[in-house]
Amino acid sequence: MNNMKSWIQPALYQQFSLGRWCNGEGICCRHTLDPLVPSFKHDSLPEFAQLTLLLVLFFFFFFFWCVSSADAQPTEAEREIWEEVDVVLKDAKAILDELQAYKGAGPDIREAIQNPNDEALQEKAWAAVVPLVGKLKKFYEFSQRLEAALHSLLGALTSETYSDPTQHLEREQALAKQFAEILHFTLRFDELKMTNPAIQNDFSYYRRTLSRMRINNVPAEGENEVNNELANRISLFYADATPMLKTLSDGTTKFVSENKNLPIENTTDCLSTMASVCKVMLETPEYRSRFTSEDTVSFCLRVMVGVIILYDYVHPVGAFAKSSKIDMKGCIKVLKDQPPNSVEGLLNALRSVLVPIIKKNKK
């Protein structure tokens, strides 16, 4: 193994030293490849297998360095999809800012409920809720745009242009970065939603009040009125513990069912590869120490959990089965090794997937 390391490092250095490497945060600086070759007890493997392992790990780490810290620019082949998804991602930050600032109309709603005959209080509560429902509608509609963007990225990253997921992730870095950013947004959105009960309370009050107004033939003024069909869809969306992740999970399942010409492994291998990248980067001190920002750690954690859940939805036996290509014990250990308050939302997201499995097994 050591002899092979001394042979492979110069070869890799020669091949990739002209790539997009830079000093600072990332996997390594361009002057050495030592950190890219961790210690493995695989001396019993044939030499070609050891070589393959190192090459695969290199692409893993090269990909994640690009995703987490480099400004990966699209190639001409990627540009059309990249620009389409970039429009969505630019709006994602504003969505998170609005959700984080969402305070709800709780006090006005309580006063209106406690004083049902006070028309002034009823009007005050209605006036407070209507613009908030407009925001909730906006968030829901954004989830549909995000699902469409995910479809475009999955189409590119699982196509048969390349023979395996590591080639996709290495050669389509800009799209891989966008895929990771979508997962990061999704988990962050759901973390904020889970800690804000005002969202469901506001929408429930809006629906009840709107129903009464229609029964009494009172016109519901305001551009944010939601018809019954849309209200039902929005209500189901926010009823889920992790609504944005549920949307992406359903979207991934739909993508697989609509693309039966693509082997399902094209999708699941892409997802399991990304999960492995995140786990290795987070659990290995020499790689983790190169993250100069906790935001990068959070990014890594959210992407890992996101791809695990998508994998679980798509794979026939799920992410928690013994035959899964994802090291679930290792991933959960990585999560539990973090400060509890920083990963509680992510653990809850995994629990929301695991609970139905436990219930099913008990039947």
Coordinates of C-alpha atoms in Angstrom, one line a residue:
M1 CA 0.0 0.0 0.0
N2 CA 2.7 2.5 1.0
N3 CA 4.7 1.7 -2.2
M4 CA 1.5 2.3 -4.3
K5 CA 0.9 5.6 -2.4
S6 CA 4.4 6.9 -3.3
W7 CA 3.6 6.0 -6.9
I8 CA 0.1 7.4 -7.2
Q9 CA 0.6 10.8 -5.5
P10 CA 2.9 12.2 -8.2
A11 CA 0.6 10.9 -10.9
L12 CA -2.4 12.5 -9.3
Y13 CA -0.5 15.7 -8.7
Q14 CA 0.6 15.9 -12.3
Q15 CA -2.9 15.3 -13.6
F16 CA -4.8 17.7 -11.3
S17 CA -2.3 20.3 -10.3
L18 CA -3.6 22.5 -13.1
G19 CA -7.2 22.2 -11.9
R20 CA -9.2 24.6 -9.8
W21 CA -7.3 24.3 -6.6
C22 CA -6.5 27.1 -4.2
N23 CA -5.0 27.6 -0.7
G24 CA -7.3 28.1 2.2
E25 CA -10.5 26.3 3.1
G26 CA -11.0 23.1 1.2
I27 CA -9.6 19.6 1.0
C28 CA -6.0 20.5 0.6
C29 CA -3.7 23.1 -1.0
R30 CA -2.3 22.2 -4.5
H31 CA 1.2 21.7 -3.1
T32 CA 0.5 18.3 -1.5
L33 CA -1.9 15.4 -1.8
D34 CA -1.1 13.8 1.5
P35 CA -4.4 14.6 3.1
L36 CA -6.2 13.0 0.2
V37 CA -4.9 9.6 1.1
P38 CA -6.2 8.5 4.5
S39 CA -5.0 5.3 6.3
F40 CA -6.9 2.2 5.2
K41 CA -6.4 -1.3 6.3
H42 CA -6.9 -2.7 2.8
D43 CA -3.4 -4.2 2.3
S44 CA -5.1 -7.5 1.5
L45 CA -6.8 -6.0 -1.5
P46 CA -5.4 -6.5 -5.0
E47 CA -3.2 -3.5 -6.1
F48 CA -5.7 -2.5 -8.8
A49 CA -8.5 -2.5 -6.2
Q50 CA -6.4 -0.2 -3.9
L51 CA -5.7 2.1 -6.9
T52 CA -9.4 2.2 -7.7
L53 CA -10.3 3.0 -4.1
L54 CA -7.8 5.9 -3.9
L55 CA -9.0 7.3 -7.2
V56 CA -12.7 7.1 -6.1
L57 CA -11.8 8.8 -2.8
F58 CA -10.0 11.5 -4.7
F59 CA -13.0 12.2 -6.8
F60 CA -15.2 12.2 -3.7
F61 CA -13.0 14.8 -2.0
F62 CA -12.4 16.8 -5.1
F63 CA -16.2 17.0 -5.6
F64 CA -16.9 18.1 -2.1
W65 CA -14.2 20.7 -2.0
C66 CA -15.8 22.2 -5.1
V67 CA -19.3 22.1 -3.6
S68 CA -18.4 23.5 -0.2
S69 CA -15.9 26.2 -1.0
A70 CA -15.1 26.7 -4.6
D71 CA -17.0 28.9 -7.1
A72 CA -17.7 26.1 -9.6
Q73 CA -18.6 27.6 -12.9
P74 CA -20.8 25.8 -15.5
T75 CA -19.4 24.4 -18.6
E76 CA -21.2 25.1 -21.9
A77 CA -22.9 21.7 -21.7
E78 CA -24.2 22.5 -18.2
R79 CA -25.0 26.2 -18.7
E80 CA -28.7 25.9 -19.8
I81 CA -29.7 23.9 -16.8
W82 CA -27.4 25.8 -14.5
E83 CA -29.0 29.1 -15.4
E84 CA -32.5 27.7 -15.0
V85 CA -31.7 26.5 -11.5
D86 CA -29.7 29.6 -10.6
V87 CA -32.8 31.7 -10.9
V88 CA -34.5 29.5 -8.3
L89 CA -31.6 29.5 -6.0
K90 CA -31.3 33.3 -6.0
D91 CA -34.9 33.5 -4.7
A92 CA -34.2 30.8 -2.1
K93 CA -32.3 33.2 0.2
A94 CA -35.2 35.7 0.2
I95 CA -37.6 32.8 1.1
L96 CA -35.5 31.8 4.1
D97 CA -35.2 35.4 5.2
E98 CA -39.0 35.8 5.1
L99 CA -39.6 32.5 6.9
Q100 CA -37.1 33.4 9.6
A101 CA -38.8 36.7 10.1
Y102 CA -42.3 35.2 10.2
K103 CA -43.9 36.1 13.5
G104 CA -47.5 35.1 12.9
A105 CA -50.8 36.7 14.0
G106 CA -51.2 34.8 17.3
P107 CA -52.2 37.6 19.6
D108 CA -54.8 39.0 17.1
I109 CA -56.2 35.6 16.5
R110 CA -56.5 34.8 20.2
E111 CA -58.3 38.1 20.8
A112 CA -60.7 37.4 18.0
I113 CA -61.5 33.9 19.2
Q114 CA -62.0 35.1 22.8
N115 CA -64.4 37.9 21.6
P116 CA -66.4 36.3 18.8
N117 CA -69.0 39.1 18.8
D118 CA -66.5 42.0 18.5
E119 CA -66.5 42.8 14.8
A120 CA -63.5 45.2 15.2
L121 CA -61.3 42.4 16.6
Q122 CA -62.5 40.0 13.9
E123 CA -61.5 42.5 11.2
K124 CA -58.2 43.2 12.9
A125 CA -57.3 39.5 13.0
W126 CA -58.4 39.0 9.4
A127 CA -56.3 42.0 8.3
A128 CA -53.3 40.5 10.1
V129 CA -53.7 37.0 8.7
V130 CA -54.4 37.8 5.0
P131 CA -50.9 39.1 4.2
L132 CA -49.3 36.2 6.1
V133 CA -51.3 33.7 4.1
G134 CA -49.9 35.4 1.0
K135 CA -46.4 34.6 2.3
L136 CA -47.4 31.0 3.0
K137 CA -48.8 30.7 -0.5
K138 CA -45.6 32.1 -1.8
F139 CA -43.5 29.5 0.1
Y140 CA -45.7 26.7 -1.2
E141 CA -45.4 27.9 -4.8
F142 CA -41.7 28.1 -4.4
S143 CA -41.6 24.5 -3.4
Q144 CA -43.1 23.6 -6.8
R145 CA -40.4 25.6 -8.5
L146 CA -37.7 23.9 -6.4
E147 CA -39.1 20.5 -7.4
A148 CA -38.9 21.4 -11.1
A149 CA -35.3 22.5 -10.6
L150 CA -34.5 19.2 -8.8
H151 CA -36.0 17.3 -11.8
S152 CA -33.6 19.2 -14.2
L153 CA -30.6 18.5 -12.0
L154 CA -31.4 14.8 -11.6
G155 CA -31.9 14.5 -15.3
A156 CA -28.4 15.8 -15.9
L157 CA -26.6 14.1 -12.9
T158 CA -28.1 10.6 -13.5
S159 CA -28.0 10.6 -17.3
E160 CA -26.0 7.9 -19.1
T161 CA -23.5 10.5 -20.4
Y162 CA -21.0 9.1 -17.9
S163 CA -20.8 5.5 -16.6
D164 CA -20.8 6.2 -12.8
P165 CA -21.8 8.9 -10.3
T166 CA -18.3 10.0 -9.5
Q167 CA -17.8 11.0 -13.1
H168 CA -21.0 13.0 -13.0
L169 CA -20.0 14.7 -9.8
E170 CA -16.4 15.5 -11.0
R171 CA -17.3 16.6 -14.5
E172 CA -20.5 18.4 -13.7
Q173 CA -19.3 20.3 -10.6
A174 CA -21.5 23.3 -11.1
L175 CA -24.7 21.2 -11.3
A176 CA -23.6 19.1 -8.3
K177 CA -23.0 22.2 -6.3
Q178 CA -26.5 23.4 -7.1
F179 CA -28.0 20.1 -6.1
A180 CA -26.2 20.4 -2.8
E181 CA -27.4 24.0 -2.4
I182 CA -31.0 22.9 -3.0
L183 CA -30.7 20.3 -0.2
H184 CA -29.1 22.8 2.1
F185 CA -32.0 25.2 1.5
T186 CA -34.6 22.4 2.0
L187 CA -33.3 21.3 5.3
R188 CA -32.9 24.9 6.6
F189 CA -36.4 25.7 5.5
D190 CA -37.8 22.7 7.3
E191 CA -35.8 23.4 10.5
L192 CA -37.4 26.9 10.6
K193 CA -40.8 25.6 9.9
M194 CA -40.7 23.0 12.6
T195 CA -39.9 25.6 15.2
N196 CA -42.7 28.0 14.2
P197 CA -46.2 26.7 15.1
A198 CA -47.7 30.1 14.1
I199 CA -47.5 28.9 10.4
Q200 CA -50.1 26.2 10.8
N201 CA -52.2 28.2 13.3
D202 CA -52.4 31.2 11.0
F203 CA -53.4 29.1 8.0
S204 CA -56.0 27.1 10.0
Y205 CA -57.6 30.3 11.2
Y206 CA -57.6 31.7 7.7
R207 CA -59.4 28.7 6.3
R208 CA -62.0 28.6 9.1
T209 CA -62.7 32.3 8.8
L210 CA -62.9 32.2 5.0
S211 CA -65.3 29.3 5.2
R212 CA -67.6 31.3 7.5
M213 CA -67.4 34.3 5.2
R214 CA -68.4 32.2 2.2
I215 CA -71.3 30.6 4.1
N216 CA -72.5 34.1 5.1
N217 CA -71.9 35.4 1.6
V218 CA -69.4 37.9 2.8
P219 CA -66.9 38.8 0.1
A220 CA -63.3 37.9 0.9
E221 CA -61.4 40.9 -0.3
G222 CA -57.7 40.8 -0.9
E223 CA -55.4 39.5 -3.6
N224 CA -54.1 36.8 -1.4
E225 CA -57.4 34.8 -1.2
V226 CA -56.8 31.1 -1.8
N227 CA -59.4 28.9 -3.4
N228 CA -60.5 25.6 -1.8
E229 CA -58.4 23.4 -4.0
L230 CA -55.3 25.4 -3.5
A231 CA -56.1 25.8 0.2
N232 CA -56.2 22.0 0.6
R233 CA -52.9 21.5 -1.1
I234 CA -51.2 24.2 1.0
S235 CA -52.7 22.7 4.2
L236 CA -51.3 19.3 3.3
F237 CA -48.0 20.9 2.6
Y238 CA -47.7 22.5 6.0
A239 CA -49.2 19.6 7.8
D240 CA -46.0 17.6 7.1
A241 CA -43.2 17.9 9.7
T242 CA -40.7 18.5 6.8
P243 CA -42.8 19.9 4.0
M244 CA -40.0 21.0 1.6
L245 CA -38.1 17.7 2.0
K246 CA -41.3 15.8 1.4
T247 CA -41.8 17.8 -1.8
L248 CA -38.3 16.9 -3.0
S249 CA -38.7 13.3 -1.9
D250 CA -42.0 12.9 -3.8
G251 CA -40.3 14.7 -6.7
T252 CA -37.4 12.3 -6.8
T253 CA -39.7 9.3 -6.7
K254 CA -41.7 10.9 -9.5
F255 CA -38.5 11.4 -11.5
V256 CA -37.5 7.8 -11.1
S257 CA -41.0 6.5 -12.1
E258 CA -41.1 8.8 -15.2
N259 CA -37.6 7.8 -16.4
K260 CA -37.9 4.0 -16.4
N261 CA -35.3 3.9 -19.2
L262 CA -32.7 5.0 -16.6
P263 CA -31.5 2.3 -14.2
I264 CA -32.6 3.3 -10.7
E265 CA -29.0 2.8 -9.6
N266 CA -28.1 5.9 -11.6
T267 CA -30.1 7.9 -9.0
T268 CA -29.4 5.9 -5.8
D269 CA -25.7 5.7 -6.5
C270 CA -25.5 9.4 -7.0
L271 CA -27.3 10.0 -3.7
S272 CA -25.2 7.4 -1.7
T273 CA -22.0 8.8 -3.2
M274 CA -22.9 12.3 -1.9
A275 CA -23.8 10.9 1.5
S276 CA -20.4 9.1 1.7
V277 CA -18.6 12.3 0.8
C278 CA -20.3 14.3 3.6
K279 CA -19.8 11.6 6.2
V280 CA -16.1 11.2 5.5
M281 CA -15.5 15.0 5.5
L282 CA -17.3 15.4 8.8
E283 CA -15.9 12.4 10.7
T284 CA -12.2 12.7 9.6
P285 CA -10.4 15.3 11.8
E286 CA -7.8 16.2 9.2
Y287 CA -10.4 17.1 6.7
R288 CA -12.8 18.7 9.1
S289 CA -10.1 20.9 10.5
R290 CA -9.9 22.6 7.1
F291 CA -13.4 24.1 7.5
T292 CA -12.8 27.6 8.8
S293 CA -16.6 28.3 9.1
E294 CA -19.3 26.5 11.0
D295 CA -21.6 27.4 8.1
T296 CA -19.6 24.9 6.0
V297 CA -20.1 22.2 8.6
S298 CA -23.9 23.0 8.7
F299 CA -24.0 22.9 4.9
C300 CA -22.3 19.5 4.9
L301 CA -24.6 18.1 7.6
R302 CA -27.8 19.2 5.8
V303 CA -26.6 17.8 2.4
M304 CA -25.8 14.5 4.1
V305 CA -29.3 14.2 5.7
G306 CA -31.0 15.4 2.6
V307 CA -29.5 12.8 0.3
I308 CA -30.1 10.1 2.9
I309 CA -33.8 10.9 2.9
L310 CA -34.1 11.1 -0.8
Y311 CA -32.2 7.8 -1.1
D312 CA -34.7 6.2 1.4
Y313 CA -37.7 7.3 -0.7
V314 CA -36.3 6.1 -4.0
H315 CA -34.4 2.9 -3.1
P316 CA -36.6 -0.2 -3.1
V317 CA -35.3 -1.3 0.4
G318 CA -34.5 2.2 1.8
A319 CA -31.5 3.8 3.4
F320 CA -31.9 1.9 6.7
A321 CA -31.7 -1.6 5.3
K322 CA -28.5 -3.7 5.8
S323 CA -28.0 -3.8 2.1
S324 CA -28.1 0.0 1.8
K325 CA -25.0 1.6 0.2
I326 CA -25.2 4.3 2.9
D327 CA -23.4 3.8 6.2
M328 CA -26.3 4.9 8.3
K329 CA -24.7 4.1 11.7
G330 CA -21.7 6.2 10.7
C331 CA -23.9 9.1 9.5
I332 CA -26.0 9.1 12.6
K333 CA -22.8 9.0 14.7
V334 CA -21.6 12.0 12.8
L335 CA -24.8 13.8 13.7
K336 CA -24.7 12.9 17.3
D337 CA -21.1 14.0 17.6
Q338 CA -22.3 17.6 16.9
P339 CA -23.6 20.1 19.5
P340 CA -27.2 18.9 20.1
N341 CA -28.8 22.3 19.4
S342 CA -27.2 22.4 16.0
V343 CA -28.6 19.1 14.7
E344 CA -31.9 18.5 16.5
G345 CA -33.8 19.5 13.4
L346 CA -31.8 17.2 11.2
L347 CA -32.3 14.3 13.6
N348 CA -36.0 15.0 13.7
A349 CA -36.0 14.9 9.9
L350 CA -34.4 11.4 10.0
R351 CA -36.9 10.3 12.7
S352 CA -39.8 11.4 10.5
V353 CA -38.5 8.8 7.9
L354 CA -37.7 6.1 10.4
V355 CA -41.0 6.2 12.4
P356 CA -43.1 4.9 9.5
I357 CA -40.6 2.1 9.0
I358 CA -40.8 1.0 12.6
K359 CA -44.6 1.1 12.5
K360 CA -44.6 -1.0 9.4
N361 CA -42.3 -3.6 10.9
K362 CA -44.5 -3.9 14.0
K363 CA -47.6 -4.9 12.0

